[in-house]
PDB file of C-alpha atoms in Angstrom:
ATOM      1  CA  ALA A 121     -10.374  -2.388   6.123  1.00  0.00           C
ATOM      2  CA  GLN A 122      -8.161  -4.197   3.686  1.00  0.00           C
ATOM      3  CA  SER A 123      -4.573  -3.305   2.945  1.00  0.00           C
ATOM      4  CA  VAL A 124      -1.616  -4.606   0.994  1.00  0.00           C
ATOM      5  CA  THR A 125       2.047  -4.589   1.917  1.00  0.00           C
ATOM      6  CA  GLN A 126       4.740  -5.333  -0.602  1.00  0.00           C
ATOM      7  CA  LEU A 127       8.045  -6.150   1.006  1.00  0.00           C
ATOM      8  CA  GLY A 128      10.904  -4.504  -0.803  1.00  0.00           C
ATOM      9  CA  SER A 129      10.490  -1.520  -3.072  1.00  0.00           C
ATOM     10  CA  HIS A 130      13.322  -2.825  -5.266  1.00  0.00           C
ATOM     11  CA  VAL A 131      14.352  -6.357  -6.126  1.00  0.00           C
ATOM     12  CA  SER A 132      17.343  -7.196  -8.283  1.00  0.00           C
ATOM     13  CA  VAL A 133      17.987 -10.609  -9.801  1.00  0.00           C
ATOM     14  CA  SER A 134      20.271 -12.016 -12.449  1.00  0.00           C
ATOM     15  CA  GLU A 135      18.874 -13.224 -15.726  1.00  0.00           C
ATOM     16  CA  GLY A 136      17.854 -16.851 -15.322  1.00  0.00           C
ATOM     17  CA  ALA A 137      17.518 -16.620 -11.547  1.00  0.00           C
ATOM     18  CA  LEU A 138      14.377 -17.117  -9.491  1.00  0.00           C
ATOM     19  CA  VAL A 139      12.099 -14.125  -9.104  1.00  0.00           C
ATOM     20  CA  LEU A 140      10.290 -13.741  -5.778  1.00  0.00           C
ATOM     21  CA  LEU A 141       8.172 -10.686  -5.072  1.00  0.00           C
ATOM     22  CA  ARG A 142       6.500 -10.639  -1.695  1.00  0.00           C
ATOM     23  CA  CYS A 143       2.986  -9.498  -0.887  1.00  0.00           C
ATOM     24  CA  ASN A 144       1.053  -9.663   2.354  1.00  0.00           C
ATOM     25  CA  TYR A 145      -2.501  -8.555   2.737  1.00  0.00           C
ATOM     26  CA  SER A 146      -4.889  -7.668   5.503  1.00  0.00           C
ATOM     27  CA  SER A 147      -8.571  -8.396   5.128  1.00  0.00           C
ATOM     28  CA  SER A 148     -11.421  -9.262   7.448  1.00  0.00           C
ATOM     29  CA  VAL A 149     -13.192 -11.269   4.761  1.00  0.00           C
ATOM     30  CA  PRO A 150     -11.915 -13.670   2.105  1.00  0.00           C
ATOM     31  CA  PRO A 151      -9.971 -11.557  -0.340  1.00  0.00           C
ATOM     32  CA  TYR A 152      -9.582 -11.537  -4.065  1.00  0.00           C
ATOM     33  CA  LEU A 153      -5.924 -10.994  -4.875  1.00  0.00           C
ATOM     34  CA  PHE A 154      -4.201  -9.723  -7.980  1.00  0.00           C
ATOM     35  CA  TRP A 155      -0.779  -9.080  -9.387  1.00  0.00           C
ATOM     36  CA  TYR A 156      -0.303  -6.423 -12.047  1.00  0.00           C
ATOM     37  CA  VAL A 157       2.752  -5.403 -14.037  1.00  0.00           C
ATOM     38  CA  GLN A 158       3.454  -1.889 -15.240  1.00  0.00           C
ATOM     39  CA  TYR A 159       6.046  -0.966 -17.835  1.00  0.00           C
ATOM     40  CA  PRO A 160       7.335   2.628 -17.973  1.00  0.00           C
ATOM     41  CA  ASN A 161       4.713   5.174 -18.979  1.00  0.00           C
ATOM     42  CA  GLN A 162       2.093   2.503 -19.485  1.00  0.00           C
ATOM     43  CA  GLY A 163      -0.997   1.329 -17.698  1.00  0.00           C
ATOM     44  CA  LEU A 164      -1.295  -1.859 -15.707  1.00  0.00           C
ATOM     45  CA  GLN A 165      -1.532  -5.333 -17.134  1.00  0.00           C
ATOM     46  CA  LEU A 166      -3.070  -8.167 -15.151  1.00  0.00           C
ATOM     47  CA  LEU A 167      -0.590 -10.972 -14.525  1.00  0.00           C
ATOM     48  CA  LEU A 168      -2.819 -13.259 -12.509  1.00  0.00           C
ATOM     49  CA  LYS A 169      -5.591 -13.294  -9.960  1.00  0.00           C
ATOM     50  CA  TYR A 170      -6.877 -15.459  -7.146  1.00  0.00           C
ATOM     51  CA  THR A 171     -10.584 -15.547  -6.409  1.00  0.00           C
ATOM     52  CA  THR A 172     -11.535 -18.981  -5.114  1.00  0.00           C
ATOM     53  CA  GLY A 173     -10.453 -22.574  -5.595  1.00  0.00           C
ATOM     54  CA  ALA A 174      -6.891 -23.649  -6.254  1.00  0.00           C
ATOM     55  CA  THR A 175      -4.465 -21.627  -4.186  1.00  0.00           C
ATOM     56  CA  LEU A 176      -1.656 -21.846  -6.727  1.00  0.00           C
ATOM     57  CA  VAL A 177      -2.479 -19.524  -9.563  1.00  0.00           C
ATOM     58  CA  LYS A 178      -0.667 -19.464 -12.868  1.00  0.00           C
ATOM     59  CA  GLY A 179      -0.514 -16.301 -14.894  1.00  0.00           C
ATOM     60  CA  ILE A 180       0.994 -14.924 -18.039  1.00  0.00           C
ATOM     61  CA  ASN A 181       4.682 -14.758 -18.907  1.00  0.00           C
ATOM     62  CA  GLY A 182       5.522 -17.727 -16.679  1.00  0.00           C
ATOM     63  CA  PHE A 183       4.538 -16.086 -13.419  1.00  0.00           C
ATOM     64  CA  GLU A 184       2.606 -17.778 -10.660  1.00  0.00           C
ATOM     65  CA  ALA A 185       1.489 -16.936  -7.153  1.00  0.00           C
ATOM     66  CA  GLU A 186       0.298 -18.924  -4.185  1.00  0.00           C
ATOM     67  CA  PHE A 187      -2.420 -17.817  -1.821  1.00  0.00           C
ATOM     68  CA  LYS A 188      -1.536 -18.783   1.746  1.00  0.00           C
ATOM     69  CA  LYS A 189      -4.337 -17.885   4.081  1.00  0.00           C
ATOM     70  CA  SER A 190      -2.420 -18.845   7.226  1.00  0.00           C
ATOM     71  CA  GLU A 191       0.363 -16.459   6.281  1.00  0.00           C
ATOM     72  CA  THR A 192      -1.924 -13.857   4.659  1.00  0.00           C
ATOM     73  CA  SER A 193       0.468 -13.882   1.743  1.00  0.00           C
ATOM     74  CA  PHE A 194       0.280 -13.924  -2.041  1.00  0.00           C
ATOM     75  CA  HIS A 195       3.884 -13.977  -3.213  1.00  0.00           C
ATOM     76  CA  LEU A 196       4.688 -13.822  -6.919  1.00  0.00           C
ATOM     77  CA  THR A 197       7.316 -16.110  -8.397  1.00  0.00           C
ATOM     78  CA  LYS A 198       8.912 -16.976 -11.693  1.00  0.00           C
ATOM     79  CA  PRO A 199      11.513 -19.752 -11.980  1.00  0.00           C
ATOM     80  CA  SER A 200      13.779 -17.973 -14.428  1.00  0.00           C
ATOM     81  CA  ALA A 201      13.985 -14.220 -14.891  1.00  0.00           C
ATOM     82  CA  HIS A 202      14.185 -12.683 -18.329  1.00  0.00           C
ATOM     83  CA  MET A 203      15.393  -9.215 -19.175  1.00  0.00           C
ATOM     84  CA  SER A 204      11.904  -8.347 -20.396  1.00  0.00           C
ATOM     85  CA  ASP A 205      10.542  -8.959 -16.885  1.00  0.00           C
ATOM     86  CA  ALA A 206      12.107  -5.735 -15.654  1.00  0.00           C
ATOM     87  CA  ALA A 207       9.145  -3.582 -14.641  1.00  0.00           C
ATOM     88  CA  GLU A 208       7.078  -2.402 -11.699  1.00  0.00           C
ATOM     89  CA  TYR A 209       4.858  -5.009 -10.062  1.00  0.00           C
ATOM     90  CA  PHE A 210       1.799  -4.248  -7.970  1.00  0.00           C
ATOM     91  CA  CYS A 211      -0.051  -6.560  -5.656  1.00  0.00           C
ATOM     92  CA  ALA A 212      -3.703  -5.685  -5.084  1.00  0.00           C
ATOM     93  CA  VAL A 213      -6.640  -6.834  -2.984  1.00  0.00           C
ATOM     94  CA  LYS A 214     -10.369  -6.596  -3.438  1.00  0.00           C
ATOM     95  CA  THR A 215     -12.978  -7.870  -1.018  1.00  0.00           C
ATOM     96  CA  GLY A 216     -16.108  -8.415  -3.013  1.00  0.00           C
ATOM     97  CA  GLY A 217     -16.834  -4.772  -3.649  1.00  0.00           C
ATOM     98  CA  PHE A 218     -15.675  -2.663  -6.510  1.00  0.00           C
ATOM     99  CA  LYS A 219     -12.610  -1.080  -4.956  1.00  0.00           C
ATOM    100  CA  THR A 220      -9.166  -2.470  -5.567  1.00  0.00           C
ATOM    101  CA  ILE A 221      -6.451  -1.480  -3.137  1.00  0.00           C
ATOM    102  CA  PHE A 222      -2.910  -1.496  -4.485  1.00  0.00           C
ATOM    103  CA  GLY A 223       0.363  -2.082  -2.725  1.00  0.00           C
ATOM    104  CA  ALA A 224       3.198   0.392  -3.045  1.00  0.00           C
ATOM    105  CA  GLY A 225       4.806  -1.584  -5.841  1.00  0.00           C
ATOM    106  CA  THR A 226       8.091  -3.422  -6.288  1.00  0.00           C
ATOM    107  CA  ARG A 227      10.478  -2.537  -9.044  1.00  0.00           C
ATOM    108  CA  LEU A 228      12.188  -5.569 -10.497  1.00  0.00           C
ATOM    109  CA  PHE A 229      15.636  -5.166 -12.006  1.00  0.00           C
ATOM    110  CA  VAL A 230      17.107  -7.974 -14.096  1.00  0.00           C
ATOM    111  CA  LYS A 231      20.868  -8.060 -14.550  1.00  0.00           C
ATOM    112  CA  ALA A 232      22.490  -9.606 -17.589  1.00  0.00           C
TER     113      ALA A 232
ATOM    114  CA  GLY B 191      -8.953  -9.499 -24.529  1.00  0.00           C
ATOM    115  CA  ALA B 192     -10.717  -6.378 -23.404  1.00  0.00           C
ATOM    116  CA  VAL B 193      -9.052  -3.108 -24.285  1.00  0.00           C
ATOM    117  CA  VAL B 194      -9.287   0.260 -22.593  1.00  0.00           C
ATOM    118  CA  SER B 195      -7.984   3.328 -24.356  1.00  0.00           C
ATOM    119  CA  GLN B 196      -7.161   6.764 -23.039  1.00  0.00           C
ATOM    120  CA  HIS B 197      -6.800  10.004 -24.904  1.00  0.00           C
ATOM    121  CA  PRO B 198      -4.601  11.930 -24.935  1.00  0.00           C
ATOM    122  CA  SER B 199      -1.558   9.952 -23.876  1.00  0.00           C
ATOM    123  CA  ARG B 200       0.304  13.118 -23.009  1.00  0.00           C
ATOM    124  CA  VAL B 201      -0.845  16.675 -22.471  1.00  0.00           C
ATOM    125  CA  ILE B 202       0.947  19.844 -21.491  1.00  0.00           C
ATOM    126  CA  CYS B 203      -1.110  22.814 -20.460  1.00  0.00           C
ATOM    127  CA  LYS B 204      -0.738  26.193 -18.848  1.00  0.00           C
ATOM    128  CA  SER B 205      -1.672  26.808 -15.274  1.00  0.00           C
ATOM    129  CA  GLY B 206      -5.300  27.836 -14.931  1.00  0.00           C
ATOM    130  CA  THR B 207      -6.600  25.972 -17.941  1.00  0.00           C
ATOM    131  CA  SER B 208      -8.792  22.870 -17.936  1.00  0.00           C
ATOM    132  CA  VAL B 209      -7.873  19.534 -19.405  1.00  0.00           C
ATOM    133  CA  LYS B 210     -10.185  16.691 -20.385  1.00  0.00           C
ATOM    134  CA  ILE B 211      -9.032  13.070 -20.455  1.00  0.00           C
ATOM    135  CA  GLU B 212     -11.138  10.409 -22.142  1.00  0.00           C
ATOM    136  CA  CYS B 213     -11.330   6.766 -21.183  1.00  0.00           C
ATOM    137  CA  ARG B 214     -13.020   4.277 -23.506  1.00  0.00           C
ATOM    138  CA  SER B 215     -13.748   0.584 -23.279  1.00  0.00           C
ATOM    139  CA  LEU B 216     -13.288  -0.570 -26.850  1.00  0.00           C
ATOM    140  CA  ASP B 217     -14.895  -3.980 -27.012  1.00  0.00           C
ATOM    141  CA  PHE B 218     -17.003  -4.305 -23.910  1.00  0.00           C
ATOM    142  CA  GLN B 219     -19.493  -2.363 -21.897  1.00  0.00           C
ATOM    143  CA  ALA B 220     -18.232  -0.929 -18.660  1.00  0.00           C
ATOM    144  CA  THR B 221     -20.869  -0.075 -16.119  1.00  0.00           C
ATOM    145  CA  THR B 222     -18.156   1.033 -13.733  1.00  0.00           C
ATOM    146  CA  MET B 223     -14.970   2.924 -14.433  1.00  0.00           C
ATOM    147  CA  PHE B 224     -12.277   4.007 -12.034  1.00  0.00           C
ATOM    148  CA  TRP B 225      -9.875   6.906 -12.135  1.00  0.00           C
ATOM    149  CA  TYR B 226      -6.467   6.631 -10.517  1.00  0.00           C
ATOM    150  CA  ARG B 227      -3.616   9.015 -10.028  1.00  0.00           C
ATOM    151  CA  GLN B 228      -0.039   7.876  -9.846  1.00  0.00           C
ATOM    152  CA  PHE B 229       2.854  10.003  -8.671  1.00  0.00           C
ATOM    153  CA  PRO B 230       6.378   9.146  -9.816  1.00  0.00           C
ATOM    154  CA  LYS B 231       7.627   5.876  -8.373  1.00  0.00           C
ATOM    155  CA  GLN B 232       4.502   5.481  -6.289  1.00  0.00           C
ATOM    156  CA  SER B 233       1.443   3.303  -6.323  1.00  0.00           C
ATOM    157  CA  LEU B 234      -1.941   4.055  -7.795  1.00  0.00           C
ATOM    158  CA  MET B 235      -4.272   6.166  -5.735  1.00  0.00           C
ATOM    159  CA  LEU B 236      -7.956   5.709  -6.414  1.00  0.00           C
ATOM    160  CA  MET B 237      -9.553   9.081  -7.054  1.00  0.00           C
ATOM    161  CA  ALA B 238     -13.112   8.159  -7.878  1.00  0.00           C
ATOM    162  CA  THR B 239     -15.466   5.447  -9.002  1.00  0.00           C
ATOM    163  CA  SER B 240     -17.753   6.281 -11.865  1.00  0.00           C
ATOM    164  CA  ASN B 241     -21.001   4.487 -12.673  1.00  0.00           C
ATOM    165  CA  GLU B 242     -22.749   5.015 -15.975  1.00  0.00           C
ATOM    166  CA  GLY B 243     -25.576   7.487 -15.700  1.00  0.00           C
ATOM    167  CA  SER B 244     -24.953   8.498 -12.118  1.00  0.00           C
ATOM    168  CA  LYS B 245     -22.682  10.773 -10.141  1.00  0.00           C
ATOM    169  CA  ALA B 246     -19.176   9.633  -9.417  1.00  0.00           C
ATOM    170  CA  THR B 247     -18.131   8.591  -5.946  1.00  0.00           C
ATOM    171  CA  TYR B 248     -14.976  10.389  -4.873  1.00  0.00           C
ATOM    172  CA  GLU B 249     -12.410   9.122  -2.411  1.00  0.00           C
ATOM    173  CA  GLN B 250     -11.703  11.083   0.695  1.00  0.00           C
ATOM    174  CA  GLY B 251      -9.474  14.057   0.018  1.00  0.00           C
ATOM    175  CA  VAL B 252     -10.221  14.271  -3.704  1.00  0.00           C
ATOM    176  CA  GLU B 253     -11.864  17.535  -4.719  1.00  0.00           C
ATOM    177  CA  LYS B 254     -14.904  16.731  -6.819  1.00  0.00           C
ATOM    178  CA  ASP B 255     -15.148  20.274  -8.139  1.00  0.00           C
ATOM    179  CA  LYS B 256     -11.591  20.139  -9.370  1.00  0.00           C
ATOM    180  CA  PHE B 257     -11.709  16.669 -10.879  1.00  0.00           C
ATOM    181  CA  LEU B 258     -14.963  16.457 -12.795  1.00  0.00           C
ATOM    182  CA  ILE B 259     -15.977  12.990 -13.870  1.00  0.00           C
ATOM    183  CA  ASN B 260     -18.651  12.200 -16.397  1.00  0.00           C
ATOM    184  CA  HIS B 261     -19.708   8.675 -17.344  1.00  0.00           C
ATOM    185  CA  ALA B 262     -22.230   9.381 -20.039  1.00  0.00           C
ATOM    186  CA  SER B 263     -22.245   6.022 -21.768  1.00  0.00           C
ATOM    187  CA  LEU B 264     -21.291   2.405 -21.146  1.00  0.00           C
ATOM    188  CA  THR B 265     -18.071   2.870 -23.087  1.00  0.00           C
ATOM    189  CA  LEU B 266     -16.915   6.360 -22.202  1.00  0.00           C
ATOM    190  CA  SER B 267     -15.888   8.181 -19.061  1.00  0.00           C
ATOM    191  CA  THR B 268     -14.138  11.543 -18.939  1.00  0.00           C
ATOM    192  CA  LEU B 269     -12.019  13.217 -16.298  1.00  0.00           C
ATOM    193  CA  THR B 270     -11.695  16.988 -16.485  1.00  0.00           C
ATOM    194  CA  VAL B 271      -9.023  18.665 -14.417  1.00  0.00           C
ATOM    195  CA  THR B 272     -10.345  22.173 -13.922  1.00  0.00           C
ATOM    196  CA  SER B 273      -8.113  25.189 -13.385  1.00  0.00           C
ATOM    197  CA  ALA B 274      -5.054  22.991 -13.434  1.00  0.00           C
ATOM    198  CA  HIS B 275      -1.987  23.873 -11.389  1.00  0.00           C
ATOM    199  CA  PRO B 276       1.525  22.441 -11.418  1.00  0.00           C
ATOM    200  CA  GLU B 277       0.729  20.240  -8.423  1.00  0.00           C
ATOM    201  CA  ASP B 278      -1.885  18.480 -10.577  1.00  0.00           C
ATOM    202  CA  SER B 279       0.868  17.202 -12.830  1.00  0.00           C
ATOM    203  CA  SER B 280       0.724  13.436 -12.624  1.00  0.00           C
ATOM    204  CA  PHE B 281       0.007  10.212 -14.447  1.00  0.00           C
ATOM    205  CA  TYR B 282      -3.727   9.555 -14.623  1.00  0.00           C
ATOM    206  CA  ILE B 283      -4.932   6.028 -15.287  1.00  0.00           C
ATOM    207  CA  CYS B 284      -8.456   4.862 -15.880  1.00  0.00           C
ATOM    208  CA  SER B 285      -9.798   1.380 -15.445  1.00  0.00           C
ATOM    209  CA  ALA B 286     -12.992  -0.258 -16.602  1.00  0.00           C
ATOM    210  CA  ARG B 287     -14.765  -3.162 -15.026  1.00  0.00           C
ATOM    211  CA  GLU B 288     -16.046  -5.851 -17.328  1.00  0.00           C
ATOM    212  CA  ALA B 289     -19.129  -7.142 -15.605  1.00  0.00           C
ATOM    213  CA  THR B 290     -19.281 -10.907 -15.363  1.00  0.00           C
ATOM    214  CA  GLY B 291     -21.956 -11.127 -12.723  1.00  0.00           C
ATOM    215  CA  THR B 292     -19.933 -11.387  -9.546  1.00  0.00           C
ATOM    216  CA  LYS B 293     -18.456  -8.131  -8.356  1.00  0.00           C
ATOM    217  CA  GLY B 294     -15.431  -9.547  -6.659  1.00  0.00           C
ATOM    218  CA  THR B 295     -14.231 -11.644  -9.561  1.00  0.00           C
ATOM    219  CA  ASP B 296     -14.839  -9.056 -12.236  1.00  0.00           C
ATOM    220  CA  THR B 297     -11.696  -8.122 -14.045  1.00  0.00           C
ATOM    221  CA  GLN B 298     -10.514  -4.549 -14.209  1.00  0.00           C
ATOM    222  CA  TYR B 299      -8.818  -3.520 -17.400  1.00  0.00           C
ATOM    223  CA  PHE B 300      -6.520  -0.556 -17.301  1.00  0.00           C
ATOM    224  CA  GLY B 301      -5.924   2.148 -19.835  1.00  0.00           C
ATOM    225  CA  PRO B 302      -2.396   3.122 -20.877  1.00  0.00           C
ATOM    226  CA  GLY B 303      -2.482   6.289 -18.812  1.00  0.00           C
ATOM    227  CA  THR B 304      -2.287  10.006 -19.520  1.00  0.00           C
ATOM    228  CA  ARG B 305       0.732  12.047 -18.513  1.00  0.00           C
ATOM    229  CA  LEU B 306      -0.416  15.536 -17.516  1.00  0.00           C
ATOM    230  CA  THR B 307       2.134  18.307 -17.163  1.00  0.00           C
ATOM    231  CA  VAL B 308       0.950  21.687 -15.976  1.00  0.00           C
ATOM    232  CA  LEU B 309       3.368  24.548 -16.553  1.00  0.00           C
TER     233      LEU B 309
END
């Protein structure tokens, strides 16, 4: 069965600093991986996804993630944090079927 | 891009009453919709998968008689919380799958969520 582990329930960075949100997955078959962002009292918005092909995936709002099969990781990064990036971020995995399994989420705080 | 709407966005009801939440795909046809529940500061928990014209598939531990799901058309799915109790208070989010031919790469679009408070 597949699973997702997000390391760190809270991450705090200064505005302009690098953002790194960690995600490791477990899957017996090649996974499809996703990052979503959720703002307070709102639904989820897809940031980026990896299905096949290039392992470095670029998403919206300057975010990108790299699929590393050897490390079973799909960490999310952004070179320079903006105040508007403060939100909850969810990593998710899907293995060809319909179900998407979400990680526990990481709340990103951005300090001025 | 594809938009999924939910109605209502917030609802407060008395214990023992039933509440219906609608989920609509506005500009695409969704053969599959998903219902999630999210407790404060926690992740999304999949409750059920709903396919148009057929019975929903519920996850283990989710009471199908309490959470009634109807997917009557390709653009509408409803979740009815029957005989609601305070412990049912939560944030309910629906998601619709835009079919592109390959299940794994299909994109799920999420609704804005419905905050249910049962008094």
